[in-house]
Each structure stands twice: as structure tokens, then as C-alpha cells.
């Protein structure tokens, strides 16, 4: 079992929670293929809205990969992203700022956002227990 962080704005993860799916890196296939059934997914939302400027910088969702299915869903004429089914669990929105010092995978605490730049990262399981 692996543990992943996916970077998604809060408004977009709201759609994912409602629909029981996750998209990663603007709908790319490769990140979803790295995931397996039962893997944990934590969603980090740097902003409230994808095209907005209002920062959030919080973890906003948690769930587990439900099945093997990876599929596409047409959202616009020129945008057909890949999705993966996820069972989401009720959780509180948790700001990242108080956690930064304790997160071992963030080695440079002053430039902590650097770790999230690719939008999809593996993280150690012990973080879930803190």
C-alpha cells in the first residue's frame, strides 16, 4: 500500500468527492497508473479555486483507490482527462503551515512548496498517524 498527495484546488476536489473520482496533473494518465487498489490519497489544495488567487494551503480530502479502473471523461471538446475511482472519507480541512516542521518529506522548510510543484507525490505512511 502506498500513500500519495495530489495537488488540486478546493473547488475541483469538491467535484471529485461528489463524483467519487480523482484526476491528477490536469488529467494525465501516468500518475493514475502508479496507484493501486487500496492506496491512500491525500489532497493538498494550494488555492480555493483553480483560476483564482485566493490561497488556501490546506489538506482538503482523503480517500482510498477503489478499483483498477482508469477511464476518461470528456469535460470539454479539447479536454478529456483520465480519472480513477476513489472512496473518500469525511475529514476536516487541515492547514499545512503548522505541519511543515513535522513533515519529514519536506527537507527545505523555507521553500516547502517546492515539494508540491509536480502535483503528484508519494509520501511516507507515518504522516497519517500524526
N, CA, C and O atoms as a DFTB+ gen file, in Angstrom:
520 C
 N C O
     1  1       0.846      -1.181       0.000
     2  2       0.000       0.000       0.000
     3  2       0.888       1.240       0.000
     4  3       1.832       1.351       0.782
     5  1       0.563       2.167      -0.895
     6  2       1.316       3.411      -0.999
     7  2       0.425       4.573      -0.579
     8  3      -0.792       4.444      -0.451
     9  1       1.078       5.709      -0.371
    10  2       0.383       6.918       0.059
    11  2       0.786       8.055      -0.874
    12  3       1.974       8.285      -1.103
    13  1      -0.198       8.762      -1.408
    14  2       0.039       9.794      -2.404
    15  2      -0.561      11.121      -1.976
    16  3      -1.587      11.159      -1.296
    17  1       0.077      12.200      -2.373
    18  2      -0.502      13.535      -2.259
    19  2      -0.738      14.016      -3.684
    20  3       0.152      13.959      -4.532
    21  1      -1.937      14.483      -3.923
    22  2      -2.281      15.054      -5.217
    23  2      -2.674      16.506      -4.972
    24  3      -3.464      16.801      -4.075
    25  1      -2.123      17.400      -5.767
    26  2      -2.378      18.831      -5.625
    27  2      -3.559      19.210      -6.520
    28  3      -3.509      19.061      -7.740
    29  1      -4.621      19.701      -5.882
    30  2      -5.864      20.043      -6.580
    31  2      -6.511      21.216      -5.852
    32  3      -6.549      21.232      -4.622
    33  1      -7.016      22.191      -6.588
    34  2      -7.718      23.303      -5.941
    35  2      -8.955      22.774      -5.209
    36  3      -9.490      21.718      -5.547
    37  1      -9.395      23.525      -4.207
    38  2     -10.534      23.075      -3.398
    39  2     -11.812      22.931      -4.228
    40  3     -12.578      21.990      -4.023
    41  1     -12.043      23.851      -5.156
    42  2     -13.269      23.734      -5.957
    43  2     -13.251      22.481      -6.827
    44  3     -14.292      21.855      -7.027
    45  1     -12.094      22.112      -7.339
    46  2     -12.022      20.918      -8.183
    47  2     -12.117      19.621      -7.377
    48  3     -12.725      18.657      -7.840
    49  1     -11.537      19.583      -6.203
    50  2     -11.649      18.344      -5.420
    51  2     -13.081      18.164      -4.931
    52  3     -13.514      17.037      -4.691
    53  1     -13.808      19.247      -4.782
    54  2     -15.229      19.125      -4.435
    55  2     -15.988      18.318      -5.475
    56  3     -16.855      17.512      -5.138
    57  1     -15.656      18.541      -6.745
    58  2     -16.277      17.768      -7.829
    59  2     -15.839      16.302      -7.755
    60  3     -16.637      15.392      -7.980
    61  1     -14.564      16.091      -7.436
    62  2     -14.057      14.727      -7.323
    63  2     -14.726      13.957      -6.196
    64  3     -15.082      12.789      -6.356
    65  1     -14.895      14.614      -5.062
    66  2     -15.551      13.967      -3.920
    67  2     -16.991      13.614      -4.292
    68  3     -17.444      12.498      -4.038
    69  1     -17.704      14.561      -4.889
    70  2     -19.097      14.309      -5.293
    71  2     -19.211      13.158      -6.275
    72  3     -20.156      12.372      -6.214
    73  1     -18.248      13.059      -7.182
    74  2     -18.295      12.015      -8.206
    75  2     -17.535      10.752      -7.858
    76  3     -17.607       9.770      -8.596
    77  1     -16.798      10.755      -6.737
    78  2     -16.050       9.570      -6.333
    79  2     -14.847       9.275      -7.212
    80  3     -14.538       8.111      -7.467
    81  1     -14.160      10.323      -7.682
    82  2     -13.001      10.126      -8.550
    83  2     -11.891      11.114      -8.219
    84  3     -12.095      12.080      -7.484
    85  1     -10.710      10.851      -8.777
    86  2      -9.573      11.768      -8.685
    87  2      -8.977      11.917     -10.079
    88  3      -8.936      10.965     -10.858
    89  1      -8.522      13.111     -10.372
    90  2      -7.723      13.395     -11.556
    91  2      -6.411      13.956     -11.033
    92  3      -6.377      14.572      -9.968
    93  1      -5.340      13.747     -11.769
    94  2      -4.041      14.257     -11.335
    95  2      -3.330      14.939     -12.496
    96  3      -3.446      14.521     -13.648
    97  1      -2.609      15.971     -12.180
    98  2      -1.775      16.664     -13.176
    99  2      -2.569      17.022     -14.428
   100  3      -2.162      16.693     -15.543
   101  1      -3.680      17.683     -14.244
   102  2      -4.523      18.130     -15.347
   103  2      -4.999      16.967     -16.212
   104  3      -5.072      17.080     -17.436
   105  1      -5.319      15.857     -15.567
   106  2      -5.926      14.728     -16.262
   107  2      -4.971      13.766     -16.935
   108  3      -5.377      12.992     -17.801
   109  1      -3.712      13.805     -16.550
   110  2      -2.721      12.903     -17.163
   111  2      -2.906      11.462     -16.679
   112  3      -3.370      11.222     -15.565
   113  1      -2.537      10.523     -17.529
   114  2      -2.685       9.100     -17.246
   115  2      -1.591       8.561     -16.322
   116  3      -1.889       7.788     -15.411
   117  1      -0.352       8.947     -16.534
   118  2       0.795       8.344     -15.844
   119  2       0.667       8.315     -14.319
   120  3       0.922       7.266     -13.726
   121  1       0.285       9.410     -13.653
   122  2       0.188       9.336     -12.193
   123  2      -0.842       8.310     -11.709
   124  3      -0.620       7.607     -10.723
   125  1      -1.957       8.238     -12.413
   126  2      -3.012       7.307     -12.007
   127  2      -2.579       5.858     -12.164
   128  3      -3.015       4.989     -11.408
   129  1      -1.722       5.596     -13.144
   130  2      -1.222       4.237     -13.359
   131  2      -0.285       3.788     -12.242
   132  3      -0.120       2.588     -12.023
   133  1       0.327       4.728     -11.537
   134  2       1.232       4.391     -10.432
   135  2       0.463       3.949      -9.188
   136  3       1.031       3.319      -8.295
   137  1      -0.810       4.274      -9.132
   138  2      -1.633       3.955      -7.967
   139  2      -2.198       2.544      -8.074
   140  3      -2.414       2.023      -9.169
   141  1      -2.435       1.932      -6.902
   142  2      -3.008       0.590      -6.832
   143  2      -4.236       0.602      -5.924
   144  3      -4.416       1.509      -5.111
   145  1      -5.065      -0.407      -6.076
   146  2      -6.257      -0.537      -5.231
   147  2      -5.826      -0.523      -3.761
   148  3      -4.900      -1.234      -3.371
   149  1      -6.503       0.287      -2.960
   150  2      -6.200       0.389      -1.535
   151  2      -5.200       1.470      -1.183
   152  3      -5.053       1.799      -0.006
   153  1      -4.505       2.036      -2.161
   154  2      -3.581       3.140      -1.881
   155  2      -4.349       4.322      -1.302
   156  3      -5.495       4.574      -1.675
   157  1      -3.710       5.038      -0.393
   158  2      -4.285       6.239       0.205
   159  2      -3.954       7.451      -0.646
   160  3      -2.864       7.552      -1.209
   161  1      -4.905       8.367      -0.734
   162  2      -4.742       9.614      -1.468
   163  2      -5.110      10.764      -0.535
   164  3      -6.233      10.832      -0.036
   165  1      -4.159      11.666      -0.303
   166  2      -4.433      12.900       0.436
   167  2      -4.398      14.033      -0.580
   168  3      -3.511      14.079      -1.432
   169  1      -5.351      14.935      -0.493
   170  2      -5.423      16.039      -1.443
   171  2      -4.978      17.322      -0.757
   172  3      -5.519      17.721       0.274
   173  1      -3.976      17.956      -1.357
   174  2      -3.493      19.256      -0.895
   175  2      -4.024      20.319      -1.846
   176  3      -3.848      20.216      -3.060
   177  1      -4.673      21.339      -1.295
   178  2      -5.241      22.420      -2.106
   179  2      -4.513      23.730      -1.815
   180  3      -4.715      24.337      -0.764
   181  1      -3.665      24.164      -2.748
   182  2      -2.951      25.423      -2.536
   183  2      -3.872      26.643      -2.652
   184  3      -3.627      27.682      -2.039
   185  1      -4.948      26.493      -3.461
   186  2      -5.862      27.616      -3.686
   187  2      -7.313      27.167      -3.523
   188  3      -7.633      25.982      -3.606
   189  1      -8.177      28.154      -3.290
   190  2      -9.607      27.886      -3.220
   191  2     -10.153      27.460      -4.587
   192  3     -10.901      26.488      -4.696
   193  1      -9.759      28.215      -5.636
   194  2     -10.252      27.952      -6.986
   195  2      -9.076      27.846      -7.952
   196  3      -8.079      28.553      -7.810
   197  1      -9.201      26.966      -8.926
   198  2      -8.119      26.737      -9.871
   199  2      -7.668      28.027     -10.559
   200  3      -6.469      28.292     -10.651
   201  1      -8.603      28.814     -11.034
   202  2      -8.259      30.033     -11.755
   203  2      -8.295      31.273     -10.862
   204  3      -8.264      32.398     -11.362
   205  1      -8.360      31.076      -9.567
   206  2      -8.408      32.201      -8.643
   207  2      -7.058      32.459      -7.996
   208  3      -6.087      31.740      -8.226
   209  1      -7.024      33.495      -7.188
   210  2      -5.791      33.865      -6.489
   211  2      -5.892      33.715      -4.977
   212  3      -4.919      33.966      -4.266
   213  1      -7.053      33.310      -4.477
   214  2      -7.237      33.197      -3.036
   215  2      -6.542      31.933      -2.524
   216  3      -6.946      30.821      -2.864
   217  1      -5.496      32.101      -1.706
   218  2      -4.761      30.929      -1.222
   219  2      -5.564      30.128      -0.195
   220  3      -6.441      30.665       0.481
   221  1      -5.255      28.860      -0.094
   222  2      -5.855      28.003       0.938
   223  2      -4.753      27.279       1.701
   224  3      -4.718      27.343       2.930
   225  1      -3.857      26.595       1.004
   226  2      -2.728      25.870       1.595
   227  2      -3.173      24.935       2.718
   228  3      -2.754      25.059       3.869
   229  1      -4.042      23.992       2.335
   230  2      -4.572      23.038       3.313
   231  2      -4.819      21.682       2.649
   232  3      -5.006      21.584       1.436
   233  1      -4.812      20.651       3.478
   234  2      -5.253      19.335       3.020
   235  2      -6.771      19.353       3.082
   236  3      -7.355      19.739       4.094
   237  1      -7.407      18.932       1.994
   238  2      -8.854      19.096       1.883
   239  2      -9.639      17.804       1.682
   240  3     -10.867      17.815       1.763
   241  1      -8.963      16.705       1.425
   242  2      -9.677      15.432       1.222
   243  2      -8.728      14.269       1.458
   244  3      -7.511      14.391       1.323
   245  1      -9.327      13.134       1.815
   246  2      -8.558      11.895       1.966
   247  2      -9.430      10.739       1.509
   248  3     -10.639      10.723       1.741
   249  1      -8.801       9.777       0.859
   250  2      -9.553       8.630       0.380
   251  2      -8.637       7.486      -0.007
   252  3      -7.419       7.554       0.160
   253  1      -9.252       6.430      -0.530
   254  2      -8.510       5.248      -0.978
   255  2      -8.952       4.871      -2.383
   256  3     -10.125       4.982      -2.742
   257  1      -7.976       4.421      -3.166
   258  2      -8.261       3.970      -4.525
   259  2      -9.215       2.779      -4.439
   260  3      -8.938       1.802      -3.743
   261  1     -10.326       2.866      -5.144
   262  2     -11.404       1.880      -5.037
   263  2     -11.187       0.631      -5.882
   264  3     -11.452      -0.480      -5.424
   265  1     -10.708       0.803      -7.112
   266  2     -10.641      -0.337      -8.027
   267  2      -9.536      -0.124      -9.053
   268  3      -8.770       0.835      -8.966
   269  1      -9.461      -1.020     -10.018
   270  2      -8.417      -0.977     -11.054
   271  2      -8.759      -0.017     -12.195
   272  3      -7.894       0.293     -13.014
   273  1      -9.993       0.453     -12.263
   274  2     -10.456       1.232     -13.408
   275  2      -9.747       2.578     -13.545
   276  3      -9.647       3.348     -12.589
   277  1      -9.266       2.837     -14.739
   278  2      -8.784       4.156     -15.145
   279  2      -9.542       4.457     -16.424
   280  3      -9.533       3.661     -17.363
   281  1     -10.188       5.592     -16.457
   282  2     -11.062       5.898     -17.586
   283  2     -10.982       7.383     -17.923
   284  3     -10.454       8.181     -17.149
   285  1     -11.509       7.737     -19.077
   286  2     -11.548       9.129     -19.493
   287  2     -12.971       9.659     -19.440
   288  3     -13.936       8.921     -19.635
   289  1     -13.078      10.953     -19.171
   290  2     -14.368      11.634     -19.125
   291  2     -14.225      12.954     -19.877
   292  3     -13.396      13.791     -19.520
   293  1     -15.018      13.133     -20.899
   294  2     -14.934      14.374     -21.669
   295  2     -15.531      15.521     -20.873
   296  3     -16.694      15.478     -20.474
   297  1     -14.722      16.547     -20.647
   298  2     -15.167      17.726     -19.905
   299  2     -15.308      18.941     -20.818
   300  3     -16.034      19.883     -20.502
   301  1     -14.615      18.913     -21.943
   302  2     -14.707      19.956     -22.968
   303  2     -14.306      19.308     -24.290
   304  3     -13.817      18.178     -24.311
   305  1     -14.511      20.010     -25.365
   306  2     -14.185      19.445     -26.676
   307  2     -12.727      19.009     -26.739
   308  3     -12.408      17.959     -27.296
   309  1     -11.855      19.812     -26.169
   310  2     -10.421      19.519     -26.237
   311  2      -9.824      19.082     -24.902
   312  3      -8.608      19.141     -24.721
   313  1     -10.672      18.641     -23.961
   314  2     -10.177      18.207     -22.654
   315  2     -10.904      16.937     -22.228
   316  3     -12.076      16.971     -21.855
   317  1     -10.178      15.804     -22.292
   318  2     -10.734      14.500     -21.916
   319  2      -9.766      13.871     -20.908
   320  3      -8.949      13.027     -21.276
   321  1      -9.859      14.282     -19.637
   322  2      -8.904      13.814     -18.640
   323  2      -9.141      12.371     -18.210
   324  3     -10.234      11.821     -18.351
   325  1      -8.069      11.782     -17.679
   326  2      -8.155      10.453     -17.085
   327  2      -8.580      10.585     -15.638
   328  3      -8.245      11.560     -14.964
   329  1      -9.321       9.594     -15.166
   330  2      -9.816       9.575     -13.788
   331  2      -9.601       8.197     -13.175
   332  3      -9.431       7.194     -13.867
   333  1      -9.617       8.195     -11.853
   334  2      -9.521       6.944     -11.095
   335  2     -10.550       7.016      -9.977
   336  3     -10.707       8.067      -9.355
   337  1     -11.249       5.928      -9.711
   338  2     -12.275       5.897      -8.665
   339  2     -11.643       5.868      -7.277
   340  3     -10.696       5.124      -7.019
   341  1     -12.193       6.698      -6.389
   342  2     -11.678       6.825      -5.024
   343  2     -12.852       6.831      -4.052
   344  3     -13.872       7.472      -4.305
   345  1     -12.703       6.116      -2.941
   346  2     -13.654       6.200      -1.835
   347  2     -13.139       7.283      -0.904
   348  3     -12.092       7.116      -0.279
   349  1     -13.856       8.384      -0.803
   350  2     -13.439       9.483       0.074
   351  2     -14.042       9.295       1.458
   352  3     -15.127       8.735       1.613
   353  1     -13.312       9.776       2.457
   354  2     -13.750       9.700       3.844
   355  2     -13.963      11.101       4.385
   356  3     -13.297      12.052       3.975
   357  1     -14.890      11.211       5.299
   358  2     -15.142      12.502       5.919
   359  2     -13.881      12.954       6.649
   360  3     -13.246      12.177       7.362
   361  1     -13.534      14.209       6.460
   362  2     -12.341      14.737       7.126
   363  2     -12.470      16.245       7.299
   364  3     -13.279      16.898       6.640
   365  1     -11.667      16.772       8.186
   366  2     -11.605      18.214       8.386
   367  2     -10.551      18.793       7.455
   368  3      -9.576      18.123       7.114
   369  1     -10.749      20.026       7.052
   370  2      -9.735      20.752       6.279
   371  2      -8.601      21.091       7.240
   372  3      -8.831      21.647       8.314
   373  1      -7.373      20.751       6.846
   374  2      -6.229      20.928       7.753
   375  2      -5.170      21.812       7.099
   376  3      -4.583      21.422       6.089
   377  1      -4.915      23.001       7.659
   378  2      -3.873      23.874       7.114
   379  2      -2.500      23.201       7.203
   380  3      -2.199      22.507       8.174
   381  1      -1.686      23.412       6.189
   382  2      -0.371      22.776       6.164
   383  2       0.652      23.516       7.027
   384  3       1.579      22.892       7.543
   385  1       0.505      24.822       7.193
   386  2       1.531      25.632       7.883
   387  2       1.984      25.039       9.221
   388  3       3.190      24.930       9.446
   389  1       1.070      24.651      10.118
   390  2       1.533      24.102      11.398
   391  2       2.194      22.722      11.281
   392  3       2.826      22.256      12.229
   393  1       2.050      22.078      10.134
   394  2       2.582      20.727       9.952
   395  2       3.966      20.707       9.303
   396  3       4.672      19.703       9.397
   397  1       4.357      21.776       8.660
   398  2       5.566      21.779       7.827
   399  2       6.793      21.271       8.573
   400  3       7.537      20.454       8.030
   401  1       7.021      21.719       9.775
   402  2       8.211      21.298      10.540
   403  2       8.211      19.795      10.818
   404  3       9.276      19.191      10.953
   405  1       7.037      19.192      10.902
   406  2       6.935      17.771      11.234
   407  2       6.941      16.844      10.012
   408  3       7.093      15.630      10.152
   409  1       6.777      17.410       8.831
   410  2       6.706      16.589       7.627
   411  2       8.110      16.286       7.122
   412  3       8.782      17.149       6.558
   413  1       8.542      15.045       7.335
   414  2       9.909      14.637       7.002
   415  2      10.219      14.716       5.511
   416  3      11.370      14.946       5.141
   417  1       9.225      14.531       4.648
   418  2       9.500      14.560       3.215
   419  2       9.767      15.979       2.716
   420  3      10.224      16.159       1.587
   421  1       9.489      16.984       3.542
   422  2       9.829      18.368       3.202
   423  2      11.179      18.660       3.841
   424  3      11.263      18.910       5.044
   425  1      12.218      18.629       3.045
   426  2      13.572      18.803       3.584
   427  2      13.959      20.271       3.733
   428  3      14.693      20.620       4.658
   429  1      13.481      21.132       2.845
   430  2      13.766      22.565       2.944
   431  2      12.506      23.246       3.464
   432  3      11.586      23.522       2.695
   433  1      12.461      23.514       4.747
   434  2      11.256      24.056       5.388
   435  2      10.924      25.475       4.928
   436  3       9.766      25.887       4.998
   437  1      11.916      26.226       4.462
   438  2      11.658      27.592       3.995
   439  2      11.035      27.600       2.600
   440  3      10.247      28.489       2.279
   441  1      11.378      26.629       1.783
   442  2      10.838      26.525       0.423
   443  2       9.968      25.275       0.325
   444  3      10.083      24.512      -0.635
   445  1       9.108      25.065       1.303
   446  2       8.318      23.840       1.411
   447  2       7.411      23.605       0.207
   448  3       7.147      22.451      -0.130
   449  1       6.929      24.648      -0.448
   450  2       6.036      24.495      -1.591
   451  2       6.688      23.796      -2.775
   452  3       5.999      23.259      -3.643
   453  1       8.016      23.803      -2.810
   454  2       8.768      23.156      -3.885
   455  2       8.395      21.681      -4.016
   456  3       8.344      21.149      -5.125
   457  1       8.134      21.022      -2.891
   458  2       7.779      19.606      -2.900
   459  2       6.482      19.313      -3.658
   460  3       6.277      18.190      -4.119
   461  1       5.624      20.295      -3.788
   462  2       4.302      20.083      -4.391
   463  2       4.230      20.531      -5.855
   464  3       3.165      20.464      -6.468
   465  1       5.340      20.982      -6.412
   466  2       5.341      21.603      -7.733
   467  2       4.899      20.678      -8.860
   468  3       4.359      21.149      -9.860
   469  1       5.114      19.375      -8.722
   470  2       4.732      18.459      -9.799
   471  2       3.295      17.964      -9.671
   472  3       2.792      17.303     -10.580
   473  1       2.628      18.270      -8.564
   474  2       1.216      17.953      -8.410
   475  2       0.880      16.545      -7.984
   476  3      -0.288      16.226      -7.759
   477  1       1.895      15.689      -7.868
   478  2       1.654      14.289      -7.510
   479  2       2.916      13.755      -6.855
   480  3       3.972      13.715      -7.485
   481  1       2.818      13.347      -5.604
   482  2       3.999      12.830      -4.928
   483  2       3.655      11.735      -3.941
   484  3       2.570      11.705      -3.360
   485  1       4.602      10.843      -3.770
   486  2       4.483       9.750      -2.809
   487  2       4.968      10.272      -1.467
   488  3       5.926      11.043      -1.403
   489  1       4.302       9.851      -0.389
   490  2       4.767      10.269       0.925
   491  2       4.731       9.088       1.891
   492  3       3.987       8.130       1.683
   493  1       5.540       9.163       2.952
   494  2       5.627       8.043       3.903
   495  2       4.347       7.893       4.730
   496  3       3.701       8.882       5.077
   497  1       4.000       6.673       5.032
   498  2       2.774       6.345       5.769
   499  2       2.718       6.963       7.156
   500  3       1.627       7.276       7.632
   501  1       3.847       7.151       7.820
   502  2       3.820       7.640       9.190
   503  2       3.184       9.026       9.310
   504  3       2.764       9.411      10.401
   505  1       3.105       9.773       8.225
   506  2       2.482      11.099       8.269
   507  2       1.014      10.993       8.638
   508  3       0.486      11.871       9.320
   509  1       0.345       9.936       8.200
   510  2      -1.080       9.761       8.511
   511  2      -1.322       9.528       9.995
   512  3      -2.432       9.748      10.480
   513  1      -0.337       9.101      10.696
   514  2      -0.502       8.776      12.116
   515  2      -0.267       9.966      13.026
   516  3      -0.477       9.859      14.235
   517  1       0.158      11.086      12.488
   518  2       0.493      12.242      13.327
   519  2      -0.720      13.036      13.695
   520  3      -0.610      14.040      14.398
